[in-house]
Coordinates of C-alpha atoms in Angstrom, one line a residue:
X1 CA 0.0 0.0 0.0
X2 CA 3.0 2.6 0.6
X3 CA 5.2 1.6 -2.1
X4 CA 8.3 0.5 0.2
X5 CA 9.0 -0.7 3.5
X6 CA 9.8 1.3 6.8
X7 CA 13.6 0.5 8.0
X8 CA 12.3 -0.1 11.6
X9 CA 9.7 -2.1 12.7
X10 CA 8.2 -1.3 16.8
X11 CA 7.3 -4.7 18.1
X12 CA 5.3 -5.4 21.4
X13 CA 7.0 -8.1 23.3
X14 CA 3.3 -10.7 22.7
X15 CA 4.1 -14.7 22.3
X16 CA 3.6 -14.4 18.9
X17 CA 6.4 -12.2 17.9
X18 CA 8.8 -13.1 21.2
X19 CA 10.3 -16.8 22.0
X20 CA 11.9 -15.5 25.4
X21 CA 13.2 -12.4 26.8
X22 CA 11.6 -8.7 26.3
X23 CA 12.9 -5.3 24.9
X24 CA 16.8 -5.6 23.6
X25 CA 17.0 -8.6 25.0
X26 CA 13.8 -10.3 23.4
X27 CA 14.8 -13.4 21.2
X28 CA 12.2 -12.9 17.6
X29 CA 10.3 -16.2 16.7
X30 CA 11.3 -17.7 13.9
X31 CA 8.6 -16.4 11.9
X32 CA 9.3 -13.1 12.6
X33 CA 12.5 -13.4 11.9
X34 CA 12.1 -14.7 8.6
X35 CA 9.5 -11.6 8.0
X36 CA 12.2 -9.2 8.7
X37 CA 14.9 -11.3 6.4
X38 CA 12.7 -10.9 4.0
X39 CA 12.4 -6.8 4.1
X40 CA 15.6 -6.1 5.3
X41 CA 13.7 -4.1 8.2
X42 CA 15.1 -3.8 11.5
X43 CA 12.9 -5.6 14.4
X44 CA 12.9 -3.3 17.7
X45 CA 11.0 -4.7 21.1
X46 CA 9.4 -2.4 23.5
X47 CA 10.3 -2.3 27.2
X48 CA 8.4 -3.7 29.8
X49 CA 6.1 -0.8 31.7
X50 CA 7.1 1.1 28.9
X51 CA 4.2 3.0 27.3
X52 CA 6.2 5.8 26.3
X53 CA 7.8 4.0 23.8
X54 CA 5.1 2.9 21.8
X55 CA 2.2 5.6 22.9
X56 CA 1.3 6.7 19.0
X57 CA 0.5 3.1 18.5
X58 CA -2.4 3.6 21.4
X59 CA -3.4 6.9 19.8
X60 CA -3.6 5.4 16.2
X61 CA -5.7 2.8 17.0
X62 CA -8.6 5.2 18.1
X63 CA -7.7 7.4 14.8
X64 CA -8.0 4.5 12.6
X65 CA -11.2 3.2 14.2
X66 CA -12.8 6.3 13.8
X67 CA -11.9 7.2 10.0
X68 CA -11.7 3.7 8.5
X69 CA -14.6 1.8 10.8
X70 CA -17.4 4.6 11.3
X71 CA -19.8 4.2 10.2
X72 CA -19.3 0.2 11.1
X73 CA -19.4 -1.9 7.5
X74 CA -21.8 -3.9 7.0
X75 CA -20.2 -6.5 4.7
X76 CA -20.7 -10.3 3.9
X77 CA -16.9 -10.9 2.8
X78 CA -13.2 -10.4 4.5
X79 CA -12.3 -9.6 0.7
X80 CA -15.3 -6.6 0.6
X81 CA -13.9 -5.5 3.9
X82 CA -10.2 -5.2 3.1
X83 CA -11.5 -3.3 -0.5
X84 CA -13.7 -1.0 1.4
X85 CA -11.1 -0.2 4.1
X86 CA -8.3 0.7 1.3
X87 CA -10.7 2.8 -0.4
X88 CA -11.4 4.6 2.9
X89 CA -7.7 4.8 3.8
X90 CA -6.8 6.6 0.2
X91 CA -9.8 9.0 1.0
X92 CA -8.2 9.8 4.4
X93 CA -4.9 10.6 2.6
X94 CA -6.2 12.2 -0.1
X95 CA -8.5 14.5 2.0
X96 CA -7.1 15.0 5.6
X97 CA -4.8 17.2 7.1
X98 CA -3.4 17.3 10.6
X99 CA -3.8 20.7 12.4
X100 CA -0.7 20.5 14.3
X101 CA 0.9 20.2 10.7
X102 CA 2.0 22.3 7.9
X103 CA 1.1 20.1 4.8
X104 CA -1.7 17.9 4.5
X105 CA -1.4 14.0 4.9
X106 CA -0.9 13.2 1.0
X107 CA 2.3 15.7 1.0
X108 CA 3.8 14.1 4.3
X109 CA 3.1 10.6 2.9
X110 CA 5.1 11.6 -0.9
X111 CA 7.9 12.9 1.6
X112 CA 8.1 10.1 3.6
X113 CA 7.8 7.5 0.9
X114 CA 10.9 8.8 -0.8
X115 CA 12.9 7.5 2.4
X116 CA 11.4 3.9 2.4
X117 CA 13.4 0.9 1.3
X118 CA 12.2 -0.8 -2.0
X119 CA 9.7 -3.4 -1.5
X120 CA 11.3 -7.2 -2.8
X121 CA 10.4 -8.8 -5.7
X122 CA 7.8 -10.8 -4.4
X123 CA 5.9 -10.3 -0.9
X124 CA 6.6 -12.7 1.6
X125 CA 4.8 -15.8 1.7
X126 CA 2.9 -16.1 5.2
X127 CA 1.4 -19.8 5.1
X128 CA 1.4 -22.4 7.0
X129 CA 3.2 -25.4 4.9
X130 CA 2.8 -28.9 6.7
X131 CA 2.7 -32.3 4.6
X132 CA -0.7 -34.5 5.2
X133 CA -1.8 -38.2 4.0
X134 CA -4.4 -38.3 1.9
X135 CA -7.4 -40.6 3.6
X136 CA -9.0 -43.2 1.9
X137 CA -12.4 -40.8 1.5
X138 CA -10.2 -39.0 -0.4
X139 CA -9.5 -36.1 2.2
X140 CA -6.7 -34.3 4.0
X141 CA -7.2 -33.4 7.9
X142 CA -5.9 -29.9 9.0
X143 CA -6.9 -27.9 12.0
X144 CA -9.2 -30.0 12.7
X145 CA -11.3 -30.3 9.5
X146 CA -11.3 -32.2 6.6
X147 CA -10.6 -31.0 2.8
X148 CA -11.6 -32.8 -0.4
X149 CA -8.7 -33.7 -3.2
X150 CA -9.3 -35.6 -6.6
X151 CA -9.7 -39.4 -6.0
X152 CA -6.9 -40.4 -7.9
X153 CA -4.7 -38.8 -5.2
X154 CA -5.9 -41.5 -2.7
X155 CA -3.0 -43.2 -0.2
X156 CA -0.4 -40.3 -1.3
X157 CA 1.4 -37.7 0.9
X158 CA 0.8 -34.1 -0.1
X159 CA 1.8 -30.3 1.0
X160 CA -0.5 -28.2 2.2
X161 CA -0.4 -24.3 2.2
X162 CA -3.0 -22.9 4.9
X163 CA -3.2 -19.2 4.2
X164 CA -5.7 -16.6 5.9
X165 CA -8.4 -17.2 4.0
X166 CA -7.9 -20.2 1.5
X167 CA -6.0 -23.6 1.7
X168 CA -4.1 -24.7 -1.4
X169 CA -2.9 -28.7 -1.4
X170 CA 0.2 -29.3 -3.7
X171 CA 1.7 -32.6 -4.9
X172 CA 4.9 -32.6 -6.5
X173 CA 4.8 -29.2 -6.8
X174 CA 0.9 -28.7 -9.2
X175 CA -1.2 -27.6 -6.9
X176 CA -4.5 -30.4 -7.0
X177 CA -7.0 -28.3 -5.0
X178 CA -8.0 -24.9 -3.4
X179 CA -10.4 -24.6 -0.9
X180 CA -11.8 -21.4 1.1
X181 CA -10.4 -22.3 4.7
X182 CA -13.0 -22.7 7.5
X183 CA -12.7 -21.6 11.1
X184 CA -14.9 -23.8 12.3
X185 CA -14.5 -27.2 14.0
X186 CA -14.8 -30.7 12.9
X187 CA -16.3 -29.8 9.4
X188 CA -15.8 -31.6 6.3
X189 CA -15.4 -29.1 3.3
X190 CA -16.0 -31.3 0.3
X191 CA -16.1 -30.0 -3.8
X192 CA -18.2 -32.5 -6.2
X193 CA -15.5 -32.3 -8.9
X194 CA -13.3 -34.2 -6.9
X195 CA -15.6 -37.2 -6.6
X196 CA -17.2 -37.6 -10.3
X197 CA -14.9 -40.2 -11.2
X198 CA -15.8 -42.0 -8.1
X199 CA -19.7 -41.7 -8.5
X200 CA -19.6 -42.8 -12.4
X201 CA -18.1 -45.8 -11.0
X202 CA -21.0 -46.0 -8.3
X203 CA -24.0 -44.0 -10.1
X204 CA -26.3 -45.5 -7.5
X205 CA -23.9 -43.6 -4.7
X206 CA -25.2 -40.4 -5.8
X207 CA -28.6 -39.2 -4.6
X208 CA -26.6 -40.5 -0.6
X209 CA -23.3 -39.3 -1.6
X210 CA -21.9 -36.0 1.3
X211 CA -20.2 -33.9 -1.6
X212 CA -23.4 -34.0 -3.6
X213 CA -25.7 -32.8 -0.8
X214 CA -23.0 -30.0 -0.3
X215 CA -22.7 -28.5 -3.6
X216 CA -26.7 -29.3 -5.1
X217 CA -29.3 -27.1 -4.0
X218 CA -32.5 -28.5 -2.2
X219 CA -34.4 -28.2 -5.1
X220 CA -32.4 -29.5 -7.7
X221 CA -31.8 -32.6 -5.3
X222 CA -35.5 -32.9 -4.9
X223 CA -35.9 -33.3 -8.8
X224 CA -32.8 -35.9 -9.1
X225 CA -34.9 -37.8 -6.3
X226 CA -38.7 -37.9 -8.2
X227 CA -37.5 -37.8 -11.5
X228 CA -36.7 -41.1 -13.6
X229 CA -33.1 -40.1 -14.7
X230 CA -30.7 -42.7 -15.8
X231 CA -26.9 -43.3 -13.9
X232 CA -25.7 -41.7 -17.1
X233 CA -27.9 -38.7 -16.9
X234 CA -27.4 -38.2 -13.1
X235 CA -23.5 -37.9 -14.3
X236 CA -24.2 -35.4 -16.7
X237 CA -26.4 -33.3 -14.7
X238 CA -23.5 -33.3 -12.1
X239 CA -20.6 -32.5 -14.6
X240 CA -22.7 -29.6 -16.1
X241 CA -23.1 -27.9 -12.2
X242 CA -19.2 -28.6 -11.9
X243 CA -17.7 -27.2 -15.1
X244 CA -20.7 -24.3 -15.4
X245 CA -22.4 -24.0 -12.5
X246 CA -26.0 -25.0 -11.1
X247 CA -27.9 -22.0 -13.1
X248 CA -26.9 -23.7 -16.3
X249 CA -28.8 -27.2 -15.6
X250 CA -32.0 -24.8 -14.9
X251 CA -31.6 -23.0 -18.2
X252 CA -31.4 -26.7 -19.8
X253 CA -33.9 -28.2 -17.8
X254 CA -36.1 -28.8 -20.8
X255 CA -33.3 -31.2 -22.7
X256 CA -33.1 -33.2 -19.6
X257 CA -36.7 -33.4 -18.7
X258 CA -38.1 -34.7 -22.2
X259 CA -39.1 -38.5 -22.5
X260 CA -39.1 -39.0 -18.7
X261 CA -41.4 -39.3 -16.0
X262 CA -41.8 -37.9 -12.4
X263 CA -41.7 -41.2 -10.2
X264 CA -45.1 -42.0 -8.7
X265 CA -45.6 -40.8 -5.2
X266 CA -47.8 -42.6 -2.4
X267 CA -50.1 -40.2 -1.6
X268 CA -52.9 -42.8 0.5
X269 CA -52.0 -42.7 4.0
X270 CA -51.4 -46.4 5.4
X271 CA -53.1 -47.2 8.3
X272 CA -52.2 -49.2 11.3
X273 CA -54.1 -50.7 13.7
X274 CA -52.0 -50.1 16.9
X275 CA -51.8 -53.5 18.6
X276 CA -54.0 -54.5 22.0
X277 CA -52.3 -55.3 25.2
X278 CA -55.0 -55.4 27.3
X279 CA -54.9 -59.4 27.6
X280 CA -51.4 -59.3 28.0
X281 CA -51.5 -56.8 31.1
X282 CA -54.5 -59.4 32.4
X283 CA -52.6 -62.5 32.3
X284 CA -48.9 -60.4 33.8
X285 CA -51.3 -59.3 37.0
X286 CA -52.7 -62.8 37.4
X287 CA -49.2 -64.3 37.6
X288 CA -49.5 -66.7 34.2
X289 CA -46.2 -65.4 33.0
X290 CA -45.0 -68.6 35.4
X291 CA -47.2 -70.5 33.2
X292 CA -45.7 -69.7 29.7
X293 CA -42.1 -71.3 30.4
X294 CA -41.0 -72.9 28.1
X295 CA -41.1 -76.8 29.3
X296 CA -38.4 -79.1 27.8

């Protein structure tokens, strides 16, 4: 966003950032470390009982909340957020000017840009890389949950990349699948194209099968269910929502629907007569459950 990188970089002294000690004695974590390595900024540690040392961080947190988070967004995306907070940050710039200052923000921020290092070539990865089995339901496990890969990739060790917001499973280096990472628990995050192979194999799998319930919608599973499609149908109707979405089988409902019938439906209610124990409860009170052994 600024076009270069500030030559020191004021840390608190948090787990995250510190393996042991505090201020110039504070040991980084690795990962910070390797954050700094990467551009060439120098890492300084605050004291402990030190608030002098870092007091415009405390002051710029109530600045930004009150420029770039009122009013609060209403937003249904961390994407929508991080666009709509950049656009509100360039209008701050663009627009603001300190009083205790001589030139407005936009002129301070040219001035101080020009003594910023230059940003690396690349910006610096920040995932999480671990290696995972893939399970014989075709899945890897991380944090908890479980992530769909192609069935072909069944029994083989892969590398997973878990960034902020999406997971990205590599083998050999070709990345296999992407997935938007959950922060829930315990929930299996499963994508249809990786099991059509799989349920053209096992047609009669499909109206049960998990990854089909995740990606159909309630209605278009309700017409797969009373509808007299073949196991080959039922495969294309499932490749079509894969390689053009759901929208498209509705637009070419017609072409699937001629020639075939809805399945017949039971509407007559069947009744049960509910059974009478009277004559049981009789005989239990009278004592002639002694009488029913079974004699050999």
């Amino acid at each position: 966003f600024f076009n270069g990188v500030p030559r020191r970089v004021i840390f608190d002294n948090a787990r995250v950032a510190v393996k042991k000690g505090t201020g110039k004695h504070a040991i980084c974590q690795e990962s910070y470390a390797a954050l700094a390595a990467h551009y060439c900024f120098e890492t300084i540690f605050c004291n402990v009982r030190s608030g002098n040392e870092k007091g415009l961080v405390e002051n710029l947190v109530g600045l930004t909340r009150r420029n770039m988070f009122v009013p609060v967004p209403h937003i249904d995306t961390l994407e929508a957020l991080n666009k709509l907070v950049k656009i509100r940050c360039q209008n701050y710039i663009n627009t603001h000017k300190v009083i205790s200052r001589q030139q407005p923000v936009k002129a301070m921020l040219l001035t101080d840009q020009q003594h910023l290092l230059a940003l690396p070539m690349r910006p610096y990865d920040a995932s999480q890389i671990t290696q995972c089995r893939v399970s014989s339901y075709s899945t890897i496990r991380f944090s908890t949950n479980t992530y769909s890969v192609p069935v072909k990739y069944t029994g083989q060790t892969v590398a997973v990349k878990a960034h902020a917001e999406f997971i990205n499973i590599y083998i050999n280096g070709v990345m296999i699948a992407s997935h938007i990472r959950n922060y829930r628990r315990n929930q299996q995050i499963l994508q249809l194209k990786h099991y059509l192979p799989l349920l053209e194999r096992k047609p009669r799998s499909i109206l049960h099968a998990k990854p089909v319930h995740q990606s159909l919608s309630s209605k278009l599973m309700n017409l797969l269910r009373t509808t007299t499609f073949t196991d080959k149908e039922l495969i294309n109707i499932l490749t079509l929502c894969v390689e053009k979405g759901e929208p498209a089988f509705w637009q070419r409902k017609g072409e699937f629907l001629t020639s075939h019938t809805i399945k017949p439906q039971i509407k007559d209610t069947v009744l049960v007569q509910p059974v009478n124990l009277v004559d049981y409860d009789q005989l239990y009170q009278k004592g002639a459950v002694a009488q029913c052994k079974i004699q050999v």
